[in-house]
PDB file of C-alpha atoms in Angstrom:
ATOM      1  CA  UNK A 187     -81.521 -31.007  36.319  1.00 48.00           C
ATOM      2  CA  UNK A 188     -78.283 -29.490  34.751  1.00 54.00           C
ATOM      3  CA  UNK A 189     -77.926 -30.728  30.893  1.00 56.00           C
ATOM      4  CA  UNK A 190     -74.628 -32.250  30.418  1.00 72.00           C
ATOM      5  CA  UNK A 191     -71.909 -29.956  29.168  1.00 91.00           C
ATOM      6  CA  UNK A 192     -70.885 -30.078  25.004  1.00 94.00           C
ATOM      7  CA  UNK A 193     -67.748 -31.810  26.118  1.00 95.00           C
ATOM      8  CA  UNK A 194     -65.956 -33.976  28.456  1.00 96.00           C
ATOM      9  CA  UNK A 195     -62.418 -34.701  29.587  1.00 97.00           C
ATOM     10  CA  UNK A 196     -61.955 -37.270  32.135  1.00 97.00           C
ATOM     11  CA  UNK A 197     -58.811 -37.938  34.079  1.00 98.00           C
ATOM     12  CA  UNK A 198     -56.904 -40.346  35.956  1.00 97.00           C
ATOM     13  CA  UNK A 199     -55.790 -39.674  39.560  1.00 95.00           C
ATOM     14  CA  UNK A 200     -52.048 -39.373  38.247  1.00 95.00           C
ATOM     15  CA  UNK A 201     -53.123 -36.211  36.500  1.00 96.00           C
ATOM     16  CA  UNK A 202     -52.394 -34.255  39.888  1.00 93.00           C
ATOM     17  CA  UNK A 203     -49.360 -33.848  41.473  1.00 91.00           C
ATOM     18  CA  UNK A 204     -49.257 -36.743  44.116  1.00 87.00           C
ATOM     19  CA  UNK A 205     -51.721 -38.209  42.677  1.00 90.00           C
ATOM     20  CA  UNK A 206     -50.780 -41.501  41.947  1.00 94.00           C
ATOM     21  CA  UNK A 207     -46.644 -42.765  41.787  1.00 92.00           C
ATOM     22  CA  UNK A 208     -47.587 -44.046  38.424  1.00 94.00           C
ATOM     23  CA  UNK A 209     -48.268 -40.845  36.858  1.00 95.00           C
ATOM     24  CA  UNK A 210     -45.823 -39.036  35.049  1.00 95.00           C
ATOM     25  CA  UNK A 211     -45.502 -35.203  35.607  1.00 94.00           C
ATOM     26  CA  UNK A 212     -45.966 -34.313  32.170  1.00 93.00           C
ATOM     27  CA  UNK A 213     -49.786 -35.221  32.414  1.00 95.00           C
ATOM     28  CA  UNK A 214     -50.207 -32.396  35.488  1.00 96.00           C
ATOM     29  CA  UNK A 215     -52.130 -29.817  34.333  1.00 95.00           C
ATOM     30  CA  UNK A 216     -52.678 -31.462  30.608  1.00 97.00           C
ATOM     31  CA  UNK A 217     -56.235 -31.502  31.141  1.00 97.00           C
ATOM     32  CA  UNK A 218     -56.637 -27.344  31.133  1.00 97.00           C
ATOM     33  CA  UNK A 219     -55.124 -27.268  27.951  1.00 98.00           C
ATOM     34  CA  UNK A 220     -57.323 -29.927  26.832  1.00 98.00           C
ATOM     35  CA  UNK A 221     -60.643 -27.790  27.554  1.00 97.00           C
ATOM     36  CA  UNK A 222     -58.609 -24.718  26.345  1.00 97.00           C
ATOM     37  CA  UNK A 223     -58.222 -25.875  22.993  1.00 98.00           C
ATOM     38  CA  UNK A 224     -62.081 -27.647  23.302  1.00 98.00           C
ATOM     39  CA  UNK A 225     -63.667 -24.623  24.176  1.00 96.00           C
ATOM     40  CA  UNK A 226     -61.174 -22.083  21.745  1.00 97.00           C
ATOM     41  CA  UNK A 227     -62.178 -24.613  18.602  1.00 97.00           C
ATOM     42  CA  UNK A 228     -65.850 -23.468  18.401  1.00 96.00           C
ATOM     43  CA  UNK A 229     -67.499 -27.041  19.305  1.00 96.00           C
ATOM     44  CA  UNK A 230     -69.835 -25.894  22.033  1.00 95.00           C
ATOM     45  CA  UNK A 231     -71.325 -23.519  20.032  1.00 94.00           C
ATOM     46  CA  UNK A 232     -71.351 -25.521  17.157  1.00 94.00           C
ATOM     47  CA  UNK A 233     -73.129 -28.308  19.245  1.00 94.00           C
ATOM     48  CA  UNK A 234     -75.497 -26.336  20.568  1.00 92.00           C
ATOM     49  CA  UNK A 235     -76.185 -24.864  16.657  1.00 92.00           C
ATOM     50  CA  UNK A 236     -76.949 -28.553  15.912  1.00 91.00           C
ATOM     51  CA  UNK A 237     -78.342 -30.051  17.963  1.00 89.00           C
ATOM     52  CA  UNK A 238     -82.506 -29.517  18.250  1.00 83.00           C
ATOM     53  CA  UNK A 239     -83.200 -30.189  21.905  1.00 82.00           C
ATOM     54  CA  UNK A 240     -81.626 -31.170  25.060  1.00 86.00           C
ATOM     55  CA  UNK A 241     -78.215 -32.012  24.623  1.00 86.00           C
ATOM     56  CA  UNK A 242     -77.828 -35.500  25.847  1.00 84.00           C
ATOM     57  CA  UNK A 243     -74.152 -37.531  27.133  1.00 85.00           C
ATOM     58  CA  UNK A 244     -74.270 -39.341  23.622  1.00 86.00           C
ATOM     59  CA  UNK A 245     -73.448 -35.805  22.114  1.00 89.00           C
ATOM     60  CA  UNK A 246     -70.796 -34.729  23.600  1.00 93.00           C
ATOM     61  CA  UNK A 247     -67.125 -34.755  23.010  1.00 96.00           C
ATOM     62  CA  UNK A 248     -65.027 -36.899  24.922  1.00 97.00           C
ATOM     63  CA  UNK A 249     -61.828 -36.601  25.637  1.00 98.00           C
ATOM     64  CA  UNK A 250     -59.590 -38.847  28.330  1.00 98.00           C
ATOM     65  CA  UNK A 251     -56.353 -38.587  29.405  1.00 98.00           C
ATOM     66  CA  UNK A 252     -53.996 -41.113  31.286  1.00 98.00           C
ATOM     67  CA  UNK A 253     -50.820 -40.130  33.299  1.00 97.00           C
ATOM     68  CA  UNK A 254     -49.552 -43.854  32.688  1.00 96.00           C
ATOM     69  CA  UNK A 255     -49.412 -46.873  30.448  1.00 96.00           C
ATOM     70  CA  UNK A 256     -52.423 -48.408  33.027  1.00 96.00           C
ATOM     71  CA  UNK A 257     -55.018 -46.476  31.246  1.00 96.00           C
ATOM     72  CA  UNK A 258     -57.556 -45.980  34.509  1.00 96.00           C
ATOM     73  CA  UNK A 259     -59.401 -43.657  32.412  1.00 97.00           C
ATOM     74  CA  UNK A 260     -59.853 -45.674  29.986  1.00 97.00           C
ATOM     75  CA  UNK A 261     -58.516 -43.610  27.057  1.00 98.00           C
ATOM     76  CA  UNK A 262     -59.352 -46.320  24.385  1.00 98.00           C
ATOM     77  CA  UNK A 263     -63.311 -46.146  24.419  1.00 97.00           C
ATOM     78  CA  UNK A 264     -63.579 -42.253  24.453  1.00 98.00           C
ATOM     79  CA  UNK A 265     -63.617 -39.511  21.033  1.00 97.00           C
ATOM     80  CA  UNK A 266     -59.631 -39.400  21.811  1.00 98.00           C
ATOM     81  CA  UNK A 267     -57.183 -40.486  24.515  1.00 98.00           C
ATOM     82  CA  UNK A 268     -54.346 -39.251  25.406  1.00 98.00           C
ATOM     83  CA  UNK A 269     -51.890 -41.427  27.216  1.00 98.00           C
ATOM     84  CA  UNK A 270     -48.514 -39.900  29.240  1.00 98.00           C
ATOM     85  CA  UNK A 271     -45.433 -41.716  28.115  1.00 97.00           C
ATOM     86  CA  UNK A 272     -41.032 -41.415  28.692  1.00 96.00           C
ATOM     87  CA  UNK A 273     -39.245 -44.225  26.335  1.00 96.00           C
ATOM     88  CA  UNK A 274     -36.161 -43.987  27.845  1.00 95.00           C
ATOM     89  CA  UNK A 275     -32.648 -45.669  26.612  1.00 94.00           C
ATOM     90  CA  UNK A 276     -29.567 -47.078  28.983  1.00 95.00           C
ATOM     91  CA  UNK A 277     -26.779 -45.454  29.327  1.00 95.00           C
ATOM     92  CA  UNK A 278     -24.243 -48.212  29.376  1.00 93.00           C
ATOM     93  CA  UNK A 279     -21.747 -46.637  30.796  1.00 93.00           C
ATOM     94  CA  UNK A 280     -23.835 -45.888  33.960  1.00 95.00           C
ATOM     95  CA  UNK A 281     -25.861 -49.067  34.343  1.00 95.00           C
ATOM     96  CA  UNK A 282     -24.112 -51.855  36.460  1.00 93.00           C
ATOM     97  CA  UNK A 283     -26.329 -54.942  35.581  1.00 92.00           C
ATOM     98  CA  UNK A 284     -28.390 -54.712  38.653  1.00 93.00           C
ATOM     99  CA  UNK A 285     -31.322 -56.259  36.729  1.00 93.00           C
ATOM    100  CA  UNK A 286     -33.970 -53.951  38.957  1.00 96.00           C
ATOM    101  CA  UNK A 287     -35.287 -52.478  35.955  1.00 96.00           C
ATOM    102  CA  UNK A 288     -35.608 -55.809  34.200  1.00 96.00           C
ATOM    103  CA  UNK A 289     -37.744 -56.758  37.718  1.00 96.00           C
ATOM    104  CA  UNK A 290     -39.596 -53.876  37.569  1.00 96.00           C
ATOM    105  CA  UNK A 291     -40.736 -53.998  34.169  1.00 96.00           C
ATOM    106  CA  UNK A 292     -44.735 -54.559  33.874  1.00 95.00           C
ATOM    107  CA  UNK A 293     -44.099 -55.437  29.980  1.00 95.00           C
ATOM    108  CA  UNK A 294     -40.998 -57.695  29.800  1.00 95.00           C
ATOM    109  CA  UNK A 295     -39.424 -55.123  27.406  1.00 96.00           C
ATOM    110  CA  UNK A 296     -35.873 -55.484  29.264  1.00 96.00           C
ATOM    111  CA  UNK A 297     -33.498 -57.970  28.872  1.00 94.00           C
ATOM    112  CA  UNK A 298     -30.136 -58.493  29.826  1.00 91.00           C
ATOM    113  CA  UNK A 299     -27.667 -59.385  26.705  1.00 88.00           C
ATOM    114  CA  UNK A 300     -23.639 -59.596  26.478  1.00 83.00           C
ATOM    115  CA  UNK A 301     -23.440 -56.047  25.834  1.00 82.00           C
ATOM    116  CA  UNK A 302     -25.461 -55.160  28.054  1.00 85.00           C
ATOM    117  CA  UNK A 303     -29.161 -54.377  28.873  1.00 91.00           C
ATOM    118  CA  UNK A 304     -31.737 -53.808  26.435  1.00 93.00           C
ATOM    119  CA  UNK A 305     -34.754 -52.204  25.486  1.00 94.00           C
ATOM    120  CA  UNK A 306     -37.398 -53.635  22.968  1.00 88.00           C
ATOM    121  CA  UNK A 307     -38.814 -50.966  21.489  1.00 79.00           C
ATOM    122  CA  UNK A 308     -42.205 -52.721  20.071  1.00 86.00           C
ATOM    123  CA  UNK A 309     -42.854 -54.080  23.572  1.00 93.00           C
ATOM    124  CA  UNK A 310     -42.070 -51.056  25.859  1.00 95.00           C
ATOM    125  CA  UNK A 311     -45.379 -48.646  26.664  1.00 96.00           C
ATOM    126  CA  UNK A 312     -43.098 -45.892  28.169  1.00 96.00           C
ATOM    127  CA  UNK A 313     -44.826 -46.694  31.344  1.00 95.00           C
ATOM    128  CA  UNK A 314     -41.420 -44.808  33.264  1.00 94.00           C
ATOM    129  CA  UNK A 315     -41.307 -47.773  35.373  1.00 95.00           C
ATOM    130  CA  UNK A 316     -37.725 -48.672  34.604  1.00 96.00           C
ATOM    131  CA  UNK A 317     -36.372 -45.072  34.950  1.00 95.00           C
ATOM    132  CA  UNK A 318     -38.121 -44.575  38.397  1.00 94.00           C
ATOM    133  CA  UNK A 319     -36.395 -48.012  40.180  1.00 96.00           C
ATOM    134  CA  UNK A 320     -32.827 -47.428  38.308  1.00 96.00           C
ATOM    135  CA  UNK A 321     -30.604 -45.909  41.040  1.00 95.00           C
ATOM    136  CA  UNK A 322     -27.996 -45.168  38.799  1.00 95.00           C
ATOM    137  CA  UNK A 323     -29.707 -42.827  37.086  1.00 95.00           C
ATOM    138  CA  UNK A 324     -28.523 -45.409  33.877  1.00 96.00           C
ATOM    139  CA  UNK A 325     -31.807 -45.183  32.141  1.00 96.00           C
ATOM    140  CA  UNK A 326     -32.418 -42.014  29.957  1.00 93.00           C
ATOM    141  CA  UNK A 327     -35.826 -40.399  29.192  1.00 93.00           C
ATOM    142  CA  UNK A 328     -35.225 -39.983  25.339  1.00 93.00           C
ATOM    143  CA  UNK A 329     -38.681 -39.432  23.970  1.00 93.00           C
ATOM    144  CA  UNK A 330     -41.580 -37.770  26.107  1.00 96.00           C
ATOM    145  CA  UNK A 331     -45.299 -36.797  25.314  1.00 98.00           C
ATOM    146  CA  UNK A 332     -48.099 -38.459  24.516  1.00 98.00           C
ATOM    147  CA  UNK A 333     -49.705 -41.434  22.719  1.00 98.00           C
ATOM    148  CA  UNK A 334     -52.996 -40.590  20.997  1.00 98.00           C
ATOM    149  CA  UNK A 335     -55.626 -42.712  20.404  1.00 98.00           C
ATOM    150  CA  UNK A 336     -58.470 -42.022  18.203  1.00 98.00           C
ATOM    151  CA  UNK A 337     -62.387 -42.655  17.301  1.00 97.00           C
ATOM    152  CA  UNK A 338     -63.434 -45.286  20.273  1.00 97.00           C
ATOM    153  CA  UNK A 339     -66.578 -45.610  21.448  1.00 93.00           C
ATOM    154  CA  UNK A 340     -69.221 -47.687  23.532  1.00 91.00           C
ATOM    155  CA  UNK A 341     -72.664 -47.772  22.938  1.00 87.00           C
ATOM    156  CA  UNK A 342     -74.428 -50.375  20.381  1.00 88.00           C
ATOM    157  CA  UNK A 343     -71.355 -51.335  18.135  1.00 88.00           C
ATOM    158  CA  UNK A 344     -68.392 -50.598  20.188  1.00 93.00           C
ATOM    159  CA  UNK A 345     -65.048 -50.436  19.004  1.00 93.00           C
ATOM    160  CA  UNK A 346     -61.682 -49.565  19.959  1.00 96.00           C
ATOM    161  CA  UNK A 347     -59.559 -46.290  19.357  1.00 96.00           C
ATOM    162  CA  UNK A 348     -57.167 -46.742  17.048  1.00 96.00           C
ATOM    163  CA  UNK A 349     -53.333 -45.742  18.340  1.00 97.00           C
ATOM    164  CA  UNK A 350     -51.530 -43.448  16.321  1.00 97.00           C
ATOM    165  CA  UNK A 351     -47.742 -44.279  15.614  1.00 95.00           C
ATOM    166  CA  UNK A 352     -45.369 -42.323  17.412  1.00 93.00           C
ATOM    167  CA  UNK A 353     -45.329 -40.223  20.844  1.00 96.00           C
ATOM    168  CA  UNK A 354     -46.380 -36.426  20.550  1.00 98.00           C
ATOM    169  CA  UNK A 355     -44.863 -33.876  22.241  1.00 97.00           C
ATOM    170  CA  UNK A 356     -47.925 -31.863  24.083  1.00 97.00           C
ATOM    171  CA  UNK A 357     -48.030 -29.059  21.817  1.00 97.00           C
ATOM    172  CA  UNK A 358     -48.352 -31.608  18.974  1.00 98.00           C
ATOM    173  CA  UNK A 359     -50.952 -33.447  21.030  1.00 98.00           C
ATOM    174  CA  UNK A 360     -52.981 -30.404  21.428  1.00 98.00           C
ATOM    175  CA  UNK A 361     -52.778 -29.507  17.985  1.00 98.00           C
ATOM    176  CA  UNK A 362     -54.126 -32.841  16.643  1.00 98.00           C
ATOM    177  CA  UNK A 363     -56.823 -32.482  19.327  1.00 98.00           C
ATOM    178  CA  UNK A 364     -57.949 -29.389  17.173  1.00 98.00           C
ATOM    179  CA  UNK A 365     -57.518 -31.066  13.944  1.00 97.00           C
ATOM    180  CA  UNK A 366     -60.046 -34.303  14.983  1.00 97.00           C
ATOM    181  CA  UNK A 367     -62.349 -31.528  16.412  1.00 97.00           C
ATOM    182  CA  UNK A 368     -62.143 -29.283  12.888  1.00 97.00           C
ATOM    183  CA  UNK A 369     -63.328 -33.226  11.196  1.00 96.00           C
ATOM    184  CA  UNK A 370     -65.939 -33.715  12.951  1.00 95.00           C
ATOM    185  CA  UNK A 371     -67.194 -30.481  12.486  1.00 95.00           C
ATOM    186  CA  UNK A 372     -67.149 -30.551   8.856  1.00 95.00           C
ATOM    187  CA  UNK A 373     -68.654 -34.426   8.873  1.00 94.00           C
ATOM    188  CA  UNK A 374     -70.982 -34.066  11.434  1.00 91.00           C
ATOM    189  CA  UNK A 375     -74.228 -35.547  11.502  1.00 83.00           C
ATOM    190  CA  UNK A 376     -76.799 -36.073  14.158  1.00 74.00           C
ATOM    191  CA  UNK A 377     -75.658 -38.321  16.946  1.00 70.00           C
ATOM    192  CA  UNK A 378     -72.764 -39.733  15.317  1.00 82.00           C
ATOM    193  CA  UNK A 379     -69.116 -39.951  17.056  1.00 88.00           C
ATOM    194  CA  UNK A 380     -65.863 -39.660  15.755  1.00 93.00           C
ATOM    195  CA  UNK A 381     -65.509 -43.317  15.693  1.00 93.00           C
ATOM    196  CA  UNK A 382     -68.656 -44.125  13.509  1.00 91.00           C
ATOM    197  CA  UNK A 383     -67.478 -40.914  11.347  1.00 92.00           C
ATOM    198  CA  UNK A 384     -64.187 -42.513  10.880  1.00 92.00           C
ATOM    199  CA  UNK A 385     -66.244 -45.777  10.082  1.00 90.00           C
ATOM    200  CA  UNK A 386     -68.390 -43.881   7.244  1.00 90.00           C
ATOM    201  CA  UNK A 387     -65.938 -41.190   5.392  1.00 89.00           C
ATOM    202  CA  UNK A 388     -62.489 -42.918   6.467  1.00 87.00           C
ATOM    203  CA  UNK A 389     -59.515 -42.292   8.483  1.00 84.00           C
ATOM    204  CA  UNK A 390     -57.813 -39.603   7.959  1.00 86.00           C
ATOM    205  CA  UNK A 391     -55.071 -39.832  10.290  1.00 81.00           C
TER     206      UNK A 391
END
């Protein structure tokens, strides 16, 4: 039997072209610079350094990434998550009050007011559900990338990956990939995740 590789990136469907009309295009390809910057940081050969024996699933890195809002991959229970995202704004002078993208909306983040339709920021997921049904081209992509999530895990005390604030830009995604890699390198003990490493010497993100 093959041993299981030092790492793992899991996908959604939406990660290929046609893949899923959920997806957003900026996750295509996202998961070969993923392994890129795995395989470029020095954790398979640092895994393989440390660990005395087979290397089992519960070693390995995990990294999941999610072309929409939906999460199918299930980017909160994995080392980090990566999930694709466009918060878009309206462009008044375009949008005719059609109310289609208040419809559409999975999240109830749009509302109609006197001045015209609105966005709430602290309820929209940047799902790109809005921008895809608006045929008056009236809602903007603005901000594009990635949300990151960080340090879940399953196993006998599961917890969820904590979200950090903002949307990353891939190249900013990619370089905090390297950066949680480069902790647990330097924290690293036997069998332990980033999530229970975050648990025992804090968070330092």
């Amino acid at each position: 039997m093959t041993p299981p590789s030092t790492h793992e990136v899991i996908v959604c469907r939406g990660t290929r072209p046609a893949g899923c009309p959920k997806g957003l295009e900026l996750a295509h390809g996202f998961a070969r610079e993923v392994s890129r910057v795995i395989e470029h940081s020095g954790w398979p050969a640092f895994l393989q350094e440390n660990v005395h024996g087979r290397i089992g699933h519960h070693h390995q890195f995990r990294v999941s990434i999610a072309a929409c809002a939906n999460g199918c991959s299930r980017p909160h229970i994995v080392d980090v998550g990566f999930i694709a995202a466009e918060y878009p704004v309206v462009d008044q002078d375009l949008c005719i009050g059609c109310g289609k993208c208040i419809r559409a909306c999975p999240d109830g983040a749009i509302t109609a007011m006197e001045e015209g339709v609105q966005i709430a920021g602290g309820s929209c997921l940047g799902c790109g559900t809005c921008v895809r049904v608006c045929e008056q081209s009236a809602l903007v992509p603005v901000s594009t990338g990635y949300r990151v999530v960080v340090g879940g895990k399953l196993g006998r005390h599961p917890r969820l990956g904590r979200e950090l604030p903002g949307v990353f830009a891939p190249e900013e995604a990619l370089d905090l990939l390297a950066k949680v890699l480069e902790f647990v390198m330097e924290h690293y003990t036997h069998g332990r995740n980033v999530g229970t490493i975050m648990e025992t010497v804090g968070d330092p993100w």
